[in-house]
Coordinates of C-alpha atoms (C1' of nucleotides) in Angstrom, one line a residue:
Chain A
X1 CA 103.7 128.5 126.6
X2 CA 102.0 130.9 129.4
X3 CA 103.0 127.7 132.2
X4 CA 107.0 127.0 131.5
X5 CA 108.1 123.6 132.2
X6 CA 105.0 122.3 135.0
X7 CA 106.8 120.8 137.0
X8 CA 105.6 117.4 138.9
X9 CA 103.2 116.8 136.3
X10 CA 102.0 113.5 136.5
X11 CA 101.3 113.7 140.0
X12 CA 99.9 117.2 140.3
X13 CA 97.1 115.7 138.3
X14 CA 95.6 112.4 139.0
X15 CA 92.6 113.3 137.1
X16 CA 94.5 112.3 133.8
X17 CA 93.8 108.5 132.9
X18 CA 97.6 107.8 132.6
X19 CA 98.0 106.7 129.2
X20 CA 96.5 103.1 128.1
X21 CA 96.0 100.9 125.3
X22 CA 92.5 101.8 125.7
X23 CA 92.8 105.1 126.4
X24 CA 94.3 105.7 123.2
X25 CA 92.2 103.5 121.2
X26 CA 89.5 105.1 122.6
X27 CA 90.4 108.4 121.5
X28 CA 91.3 107.6 117.8
X29 CA 87.7 105.6 117.9
X30 CA 86.3 109.5 118.3
X31 CA 88.2 111.4 115.8
X32 CA 88.1 109.0 113.2
X33 CA 84.0 108.6 113.4
X34 CA 84.1 112.3 113.7
X35 CA 86.6 113.5 110.8
X36 CA 87.6 110.1 108.9
X37 CA 91.0 107.9 109.0
X38 CA 92.9 110.3 106.7
X39 CA 92.3 113.4 108.8
X40 CA 93.2 111.6 111.4
X41 CA 97.2 111.9 112.5
X42 CA 99.5 110.5 114.7
X43 CA 99.8 114.2 116.6
X44 CA 95.9 114.7 116.8
X45 CA 95.7 111.5 118.4
X46 CA 98.5 112.3 120.7
X47 CA 96.8 116.0 121.6
X48 CA 93.8 114.0 122.9
X49 CA 95.3 111.5 125.1
X50 CA 97.9 115.3 126.0
X51 CA 100.9 113.1 125.1
X52 CA 103.5 113.8 122.5
X53 CA 103.4 111.9 119.4
X54 CA 106.4 109.4 120.0
X55 CA 104.5 108.2 123.1
X56 CA 101.9 106.3 121.3
X57 CA 104.8 104.0 120.3
X58 CA 104.6 102.6 123.5
X59 CA 101.7 100.8 122.9
X60 CA 101.4 100.2 119.0
X61 CA 103.8 99.7 116.7
X62 CA 102.7 101.9 114.0
X63 CA 99.2 104.0 112.8
X64 CA 98.5 100.6 111.0
X65 CA 98.5 98.5 113.6
X66 CA 96.7 101.1 116.1
X67 CA 94.2 101.4 113.4
X68 CA 93.6 97.9 112.8
X69 CA 92.8 97.6 116.4
X70 CA 90.0 100.3 116.3
X71 CA 88.4 98.6 113.2
X72 CA 88.6 95.7 115.5
X73 CA 86.8 97.4 117.7
X74 CA 84.2 98.1 115.0
X75 CA 83.5 94.9 113.7
X76 CA 82.9 94.1 117.5
X77 CA 80.1 96.5 116.9
X78 CA 78.1 94.9 113.9
X79 CA 74.9 93.7 114.8
X80 CA 74.5 90.1 114.5
X81 CA 71.2 89.6 113.2
X82 CA 69.5 86.3 114.4
X83 CA 68.2 83.4 112.2
X84 CA 65.1 82.9 113.8
X85 CA 62.7 85.9 112.6
X86 CA 63.1 85.3 108.8
X87 CA 65.6 82.7 108.0
X88 CA 68.8 82.2 107.8
X89 CA 69.4 84.1 104.7
X90 CA 67.8 87.6 105.6
X91 CA 69.7 87.0 108.6
X92 CA 72.7 86.8 107.0
X93 CA 71.8 90.0 104.2
X94 CA 71.2 92.0 107.2
X95 CA 74.2 91.4 109.0
X96 CA 75.8 92.2 106.0
X97 CA 73.5 95.3 105.7
X98 CA 74.8 96.3 108.9
X99 CA 78.2 95.7 108.7
X100 CA 78.6 98.0 105.7
X101 CA 76.8 100.9 108.1
X102 CA 79.5 100.4 110.9
X103 CA 82.0 100.8 108.5
X104 CA 80.7 103.8 106.7
X105 CA 80.1 105.4 110.0
X106 CA 83.8 105.2 110.4
X107 CA 85.0 107.0 107.1
X108 CA 88.3 105.5 106.1
X109 CA 88.4 102.6 107.9
X110 CA 86.9 100.3 105.1
X111 CA 90.4 100.9 103.4
X112 CA 92.3 99.3 106.6
X113 CA 89.7 96.3 106.6
X114 CA 90.8 95.7 102.7
X115 CA 94.5 96.0 103.4
X116 CA 95.0 93.5 106.3
X117 CA 94.1 90.1 107.2
X118 CA 91.8 89.9 110.0
X119 CA 92.6 88.4 113.5
X120 CA 91.5 90.1 116.0
X121 CA 88.4 89.0 118.4
X122 CA 86.3 91.3 116.9
X123 CA 86.6 89.8 113.4
X124 CA 86.4 86.7 114.6
X125 CA 83.2 86.9 116.4
X126 CA 81.7 88.2 113.2
X127 CA 82.9 85.3 111.4
X128 CA 81.9 83.2 113.8
X129 CA 78.1 84.4 113.5
X130 CA 78.5 84.0 109.4
X131 CA 79.2 80.0 109.8
X132 CA 76.5 79.7 112.2
X133 CA 74.2 81.2 109.6
X134 CA 75.4 79.3 106.5
X135 CA 75.4 76.4 108.5
X136 CA 71.5 76.5 109.6
X137 CA 71.4 77.2 105.9
X138 CA 73.1 73.7 105.1
X139 CA 75.9 75.9 103.0
X140 CA 78.8 72.9 102.6
X141 CA 81.4 74.1 105.5
X142 CA 84.4 74.6 102.8
X143 CA 82.0 76.7 100.5
X144 CA 81.3 78.9 103.8
X145 CA 84.4 79.5 104.9
X146 CA 85.4 80.9 101.2
X147 CA 82.0 83.1 101.8
X148 CA 83.2 84.6 104.0
X149 CA 86.2 86.1 103.1
X150 CA 83.8 86.8 99.7
X151 CA 81.3 88.8 102.4
X152 CA 83.8 90.6 104.4
X153 CA 85.7 91.8 101.0
X154 CA 82.5 92.8 100.0
X155 CA 81.6 94.7 103.0
X156 CA 84.4 96.9 102.9
X157 CA 84.9 97.6 99.0
X158 CA 81.4 98.5 99.3
X159 CA 82.1 101.1 102.2
X160 CA 85.4 102.4 100.4
X161 CA 83.4 103.1 97.4
X162 CA 80.7 104.8 98.9
X163 CA 83.2 107.0 100.6
X164 CA 84.6 107.7 96.9
X165 CA 81.0 108.5 95.9
X166 CA 79.8 111.0 98.6
X167 CA 82.4 112.8 98.4
X168 CA 82.6 115.4 101.1
X169 CA 85.4 117.4 100.5
X170 CA 86.7 115.7 97.7
X171 CA 87.1 117.6 94.2
X172 CA 84.6 117.8 91.7
X173 CA 84.0 114.0 91.4
X174 CA 80.3 114.5 92.4
X175 CA 78.1 111.7 90.8
X176 CA 76.7 114.2 88.0
X177 CA 79.9 114.2 86.6
X178 CA 80.1 110.6 85.7
X179 CA 76.4 110.7 84.9
X180 CA 77.2 113.3 82.1
X181 CA 80.3 111.1 81.2
X182 CA 78.0 108.2 80.4
X183 CA 75.1 110.1 78.5
X184 CA 77.8 111.7 76.5
X185 CA 79.2 108.3 75.3
X186 CA 80.0 107.9 71.8
X187 CA 77.2 105.7 70.9
X188 CA 78.9 104.0 67.9
X189 CA 82.3 102.8 69.8
X190 CA 80.1 102.0 72.8
X191 CA 76.8 101.7 72.3
X192 CA 75.6 99.8 75.1
X193 CA 77.1 102.1 78.3
X194 CA 75.5 104.9 75.3
X195 CA 71.6 103.4 76.0
X196 CA 72.6 102.5 80.1
X197 CA 73.9 105.5 81.0
X198 CA 71.1 106.1 82.9
X199 CA 71.2 102.9 85.1
X200 CA 75.1 102.8 85.3
X201 CA 75.1 105.9 86.9
X202 CA 71.6 105.2 88.8
X203 CA 72.6 107.2 92.6
X204 CA 70.4 104.8 94.7
X205 CA 72.8 103.0 96.3
X206 CA 71.0 101.2 98.5
X207 CA 69.8 99.4 95.3
X208 CA 73.0 98.4 93.7
X209 CA 73.7 97.4 97.8
X210 CA 70.7 95.0 98.2
X211 CA 71.1 94.1 94.8
X212 CA 74.9 92.9 95.0
X213 CA 73.5 91.2 98.3
X214 CA 71.1 89.2 96.3
X215 CA 73.2 88.1 93.3
X216 CA 76.1 87.1 95.8
X217 CA 73.5 85.0 98.6
X218 CA 71.8 83.8 95.5
X219 CA 75.0 82.2 94.1
X220 CA 76.3 80.8 97.1
X221 CA 73.0 79.0 97.2
X222 CA 73.6 77.3 94.1
X223 CA 75.5 74.1 93.6
X224 CA 78.6 74.2 92.6
X225 CA 78.4 75.1 88.6
X226 CA 79.2 72.0 86.4
Chain B
X1 CA 126.2 121.3 91.6
X2 CA 129.4 120.9 89.1
X3 CA 127.6 123.0 86.2
X4 CA 126.5 125.7 87.6
X5 CA 122.8 126.7 86.0
X6 CA 123.5 125.1 82.5
X7 CA 122.6 128.1 79.8
X8 CA 120.1 127.4 77.5
X9 CA 119.1 123.8 78.8
X10 CA 116.4 123.4 76.6
X11 CA 118.1 124.5 72.8
X12 CA 121.1 122.3 73.9
X13 CA 118.9 119.0 74.3
X14 CA 116.4 118.7 71.2
X15 CA 116.0 115.0 72.5
X16 CA 113.7 115.5 75.4
X17 CA 110.5 114.8 74.6
X18 CA 109.2 118.1 75.2
X19 CA 107.0 117.1 78.4
X20 CA 103.5 116.3 77.3
X21 CA 100.9 114.2 79.3
X22 CA 101.4 110.8 77.5
X23 CA 105.4 111.6 78.4
X24 CA 104.3 111.6 82.0
X25 CA 101.5 109.0 81.9
X26 CA 104.4 106.8 80.2
X27 CA 107.1 107.4 83.0
X28 CA 104.4 107.1 86.0
X29 CA 102.8 103.8 84.3
X30 CA 106.7 102.2 83.6
X31 CA 107.4 103.5 87.6
X32 CA 104.2 102.1 89.1
X33 CA 104.6 99.1 87.6
X34 CA 108.1 98.1 89.2
X35 CA 107.7 100.1 92.7
X36 CA 104.0 100.5 93.3
X37 CA 101.8 103.5 93.3
X38 CA 103.0 104.3 97.0
X39 CA 106.3 104.3 96.8
X40 CA 105.9 106.6 93.6
X41 CA 106.0 109.8 94.3
X42 CA 105.8 113.1 92.3
X43 CA 109.0 114.0 92.6
X44 CA 109.9 110.6 90.9
X45 CA 107.9 111.5 88.3
X46 CA 109.4 114.8 87.4
X47 CA 113.0 113.2 87.9
X48 CA 111.9 110.4 85.3
X49 CA 110.7 113.0 82.7
X50 CA 113.9 115.4 83.4
X51 CA 111.7 118.6 85.0
X52 CA 110.4 119.7 88.8
X53 CA 107.6 118.0 90.8
X54 CA 105.4 121.8 90.0
X55 CA 106.1 121.2 86.2
X56 CA 103.4 118.4 86.2
X57 CA 100.5 120.3 87.4
X58 CA 100.5 122.4 84.2
X59 CA 99.4 118.4 83.0
X60 CA 97.6 117.3 85.4
X61 CA 95.8 118.3 88.8
X62 CA 96.8 116.5 91.1
X63 CA 98.2 113.0 92.0
X64 CA 95.0 111.6 92.5
X65 CA 93.9 112.2 88.7
X66 CA 97.2 111.1 87.4
X67 CA 96.8 107.9 88.9
X68 CA 93.1 107.6 87.4
X69 CA 94.8 108.3 84.3
X70 CA 96.9 105.7 84.8
X71 CA 94.4 103.0 85.7
X72 CA 92.4 103.8 83.0
X73 CA 95.5 103.2 80.5
X74 CA 96.2 100.1 82.3
X75 CA 92.2 99.1 81.7
X76 CA 92.6 99.7 78.6
X77 CA 94.7 97.0 78.2
X78 CA 92.7 94.1 79.5
X79 CA 92.2 91.8 77.4
X80 CA 88.7 91.2 76.1
X81 CA 87.8 87.8 76.0
X82 CA 85.2 86.4 72.8
X83 CA 81.8 84.9 74.0
X84 CA 82.5 82.5 70.9
X85 CA 84.8 79.5 71.5
X86 CA 83.3 78.8 75.5
X87 CA 80.3 80.9 75.7
X88 CA 79.3 84.2 77.3
X89 CA 79.9 83.2 81.1
X90 CA 83.6 81.7 80.9
X91 CA 83.8 84.9 78.2
X92 CA 82.9 86.8 81.6
X93 CA 84.5 85.0 83.7
X94 CA 88.0 85.2 81.9
X95 CA 87.3 89.0 81.3
X96 CA 87.4 89.2 85.0
X97 CA 90.4 87.3 85.6
X98 CA 92.4 89.1 83.3
X99 CA 91.1 92.4 84.8
X100 CA 92.3 91.2 88.4
X101 CA 95.5 90.6 86.7
X102 CA 96.1 93.8 85.1
X103 CA 95.3 95.6 88.4
X104 CA 97.8 93.0 90.2
X105 CA 100.6 93.9 87.4
X106 CA 100.2 97.7 88.6
X107 CA 100.9 97.4 92.6
X108 CA 98.0 99.8 94.6
X109 CA 96.3 100.7 91.3
X110 CA 93.4 98.9 92.4
X111 CA 93.2 101.5 95.7
X112 CA 92.2 104.0 92.5
X113 CA 89.9 102.2 91.0
X114 CA 88.1 101.5 94.5
X115 CA 88.3 105.6 95.6
X116 CA 86.9 107.1 91.8
X117 CA 83.7 107.0 89.3
X118 CA 85.2 105.3 86.1
X119 CA 84.4 107.8 83.2
X120 CA 87.8 107.6 81.1
X121 CA 87.2 105.7 77.7
X122 CA 89.2 102.8 79.0
X123 CA 86.6 101.4 81.8
X124 CA 84.0 102.3 79.3
X125 CA 85.4 99.7 76.8
X126 CA 85.5 97.4 79.3
X127 CA 81.8 97.7 80.5
X128 CA 80.8 97.8 77.3
X129 CA 82.1 94.6 76.8
X130 CA 80.8 93.5 79.8
X131 CA 77.4 94.7 78.5
X132 CA 78.0 92.4 75.2
X133 CA 78.6 89.4 77.2
X134 CA 75.9 89.7 79.5
X135 CA 73.3 90.3 77.1
X136 CA 73.9 87.1 74.5
X137 CA 73.1 85.9 78.4
X138 CA 69.8 87.1 78.5
X139 CA 70.7 88.8 81.6
X140 CA 68.0 91.8 81.6
X141 CA 69.2 95.5 80.8
X142 CA 69.0 96.4 84.3
X143 CA 70.8 93.5 86.1
X144 CA 73.4 94.1 83.7
X145 CA 74.0 98.3 84.4
X146 CA 74.1 96.8 88.4
X147 CA 76.6 93.8 87.5
X148 CA 79.5 95.9 86.1
X149 CA 79.2 98.0 89.0
X150 CA 79.7 94.5 91.1
X151 CA 82.2 93.5 89.0
X152 CA 84.4 96.2 88.9
X153 CA 84.2 96.4 92.7
X154 CA 84.9 92.9 93.5
X155 CA 88.1 93.2 90.4
X156 CA 89.0 95.8 92.4
X157 CA 88.8 94.8 95.8
X158 CA 90.7 91.5 94.9
X159 CA 93.6 93.1 93.7
X160 CA 93.8 94.9 97.1
X161 CA 93.4 92.7 99.1
X162 CA 96.3 90.1 97.2
X163 CA 98.3 92.9 97.6
X164 CA 97.8 93.0 101.5
X165 CA 97.9 89.4 101.5
X166 CA 101.6 89.2 99.7
X167 CA 102.6 91.4 101.8
X168 CA 106.5 92.2 100.2
X169 CA 107.9 94.9 102.7
X170 CA 105.3 95.1 104.9
X171 CA 105.0 94.2 108.4
X172 CA 105.1 90.7 109.7
X173 CA 101.6 90.0 108.2
X174 CA 102.6 87.1 106.6
X175 CA 99.7 84.7 105.9
X176 CA 101.3 82.3 108.8
X177 CA 100.8 84.3 111.4
X178 CA 96.6 85.0 110.6
X179 CA 96.6 80.6 110.2
X180 CA 98.1 80.2 113.7
X181 CA 95.8 83.3 115.2
X182 CA 93.1 81.2 113.8
X183 CA 93.6 77.9 114.8
X184 CA 94.6 79.0 118.4
X185 CA 91.1 80.2 119.0
X186 CA 89.0 79.8 121.8
X187 CA 87.4 76.7 120.6
X188 CA 84.1 77.4 122.7
X189 CA 83.8 81.2 121.7
X190 CA 84.8 80.8 118.2
X191 CA 84.1 76.7 117.6
X192 CA 83.1 77.4 113.9
X193 CA 85.9 79.7 113.6
X194 CA 88.4 76.9 115.1
X195 CA 86.7 74.1 113.3
X196 CA 87.2 75.9 109.7
X197 CA 91.2 77.2 110.8
X198 CA 92.4 75.4 107.8
X199 CA 89.3 76.6 105.6
X200 CA 89.4 80.0 106.6
X201 CA 93.3 81.0 106.0
X202 CA 93.8 78.7 102.8
X203 CA 96.6 80.4 100.9
X204 CA 95.3 79.6 97.4
X205 CA 94.5 82.9 95.9
X206 CA 93.3 81.1 92.7
X207 CA 91.0 79.3 94.3
X208 CA 89.2 81.5 96.1
X209 CA 89.1 83.8 93.3
X210 CA 87.5 81.2 91.2
X211 CA 85.0 80.4 93.9
X212 CA 84.2 84.3 94.0
X213 CA 83.6 84.6 90.6
X214 CA 81.7 81.6 90.7
X215 CA 79.5 82.9 92.9
X216 CA 78.8 86.3 91.2
X217 CA 78.2 85.0 88.0
X218 CA 76.1 82.3 89.2
X219 CA 73.9 84.6 91.2
X220 CA 73.6 87.0 88.2
X221 CA 72.0 84.3 86.4
X222 CA 69.7 83.1 88.5
X223 CA 66.0 85.1 88.5
X224 CA 65.7 87.6 91.3
X225 CA 65.1 86.2 94.2
X226 CA 61.1 86.4 95.6
Chain C
dC1 C1' 115.9 107.1 155.6
dG2 C1' 119.4 108.8 151.2
dG3 C1' 121.6 108.0 147.4
dC4 C1' 121.8 106.0 143.2
dG5 C1' 120.8 102.7 139.0
dT6 C1' 117.8 101.9 136.2
dT7 C1' 113.6 102.4 133.3
dC8 C1' 110.9 105.0 130.1
dG9 C1' 107.9 109.0 128.7
dC10 C1' 108.0 112.4 125.1
dG11 C1' 110.1 117.1 123.1
dA12 C1' 112.6 117.7 119.2
dA13 C1' 114.2 116.2 114.7
dC14 C1' 114.6 113.8 110.5
dA15 C1' 113.0 112.5 105.9
dG16 C1' 110.3 112.9 103.1
dT17 C1' 105.6 114.0 101.2
dG18 C1' 101.7 116.8 97.7
dT19 C1' 101.0 121.3 96.5
dT20 C1' 101.4 126.6 95.5
dC21 C1' 103.9 130.5 94.7
dG22 C1' 106.5 134.2 92.2
dT23 C1' 110.5 135.0 89.0
dC24 C1' 112.6 133.9 85.4
dG25 C1' 113.6 133.1 80.6
dC26 C1' 112.9 132.1 76.0
dG27 C1' 110.3 132.2 71.2
dA28 C1' 107.1 134.7 68.8
dA29 C1' 105.4 139.0 67.3
dC30 C1' 106.2 143.5 65.5
Chain D
dG1 C1' 116.0 144.4 67.5
dT2 C1' 113.6 145.1 70.4
dT3 C1' 109.5 143.9 73.6
dC4 C1' 105.8 141.2 75.5
dG5 C1' 103.2 137.5 77.5
dC6 C1' 103.5 133.4 78.9
dG7 C1' 104.4 128.8 80.8
dA8 C1' 108.0 125.8 83.3
dC9 C1' 109.9 125.5 87.5
dG10 C1' 113.3 125.8 91.9
dA11 C1' 111.8 127.1 96.1
dA12 C1' 109.2 127.1 99.5
dC13 C1' 105.2 125.5 103.0
dA14 C1' 102.4 122.5 105.8
dC15 C1' 102.3 118.6 107.3
dT16 C1' 103.2 113.8 107.8
dG17 C1' 104.9 108.7 110.4
dT18 C1' 109.0 107.3 112.3
dT19 C1' 113.2 107.5 115.2
dC20 C1' 116.7 109.0 119.0
dG21 C1' 118.6 110.2 122.9
dC22 C1' 118.2 113.2 127.0
dG23 C1' 116.5 113.8 131.7
dA24 C1' 113.4 113.1 135.2
dA25 C1' 111.0 110.4 138.1
dC26 C1' 110.9 105.9 140.6
dG27 C1' 112.1 102.0 143.2
dC28 C1' 115.5 98.8 145.0
dC29 C1' 119.9 98.7 147.7
dG30 C1' 122.9 100.3 151.5

DNA sequence: CGGCGTTCGCGAACAGTGTTCGTCGCGAAC
DNA sequence: GTTCGCGACGAACACTGTTCGCGAACGCCG
């Protein structure tokens, strides 16, 4: 507002990175990391790269497309744990944990992961590594291909749920309330739920996660059921 | 606009159901079923019960709360398959399939399921049934409690992903494009992904789902890994 | 070297959202 | 018959993702 239209703005400021896909991606990634996907609007991104919202559409078709690229960048940072030290199964488990952690570091991104079919390089790199590990484990290729999908779905879903549970700014969705709701269950209608209230609402997220990974990898190793 | 304020509107139309939680829920459920969650605004719901959007807040704290109740109603319609004919494992598998189907009948609701902790009666009923089946199967109570969570997460995630894949009005996210992307992968960087392109993009959703259920239930049956 | 044709960045506007506030009119109570 | 309380709701708010079209800067052509 102080300076009027600021003439020849582009030429006067050669320091400005000139607006590129990469600059937009980097800015979005930083914003997502610190605020979460749903608190990042296109106006915020535009402001971060010193432009208006309309300009972003020259580089990305839509907000969703932009977020898919951000997601793939995050996939690219996942630690691909090697089979060498503790065997393929432990390595695969560790890779899944790393995937979940990467998604949780960028709140809301997991929702994007569940809603899109992965085709970008970061996701392919992750799939390749998982296939490698399962090959070493002697999992038949057909099963392994299906498992890649199941694992990705599980990792994303876990990250989404976690976000809902920790519930930073959300309304009263705190775990304590859920715990109370289960304990207050009518013992006649829902005897098992009532009896297992504590176990069903156990807040130890790590234990839940490790249990799930163990179930999935264990089931994968078994021969197909007759 | 033709009739000015229409005086004494309430008294003139005693047929109107007077606006209740149930009426709002029913209207929302119908709209969700035919259009999907994200295409149902509070204004749409209000219009369906012949009122304004503000009135809904007398019955539900927020849109999210309303949707959670809709979700629970849907949970309440899930077919609880009995253990009698084919054993507990097949019954549990069928119940999971039924859960996924119910969620898919209400597009977008699965997202709500992933983002909230279930405390309402429909979800409890489902959990009770699953615990019953696992008890019959000899699954230790602690494992069963954790499994309830895993199963619910899996069902919701599957329904969410399915919605993304069938992609009714969404931009070019058709499965064909994904298939091509995998086939075009660089065979040097991603040899396994390239080789398994067909299997990784197999559009047979039912096979993927049954594989996943088999893996999870199989892993559940195994003793905990040493 | 000057003028013009073209491209494209982006300011402004659009249609829509969930939510809140304050008024107003009905129904019950005295 | 009059008054009062309370709940319904119209209107407004702040914000979203996205599109349109003006205008200014660029580079080719004479």
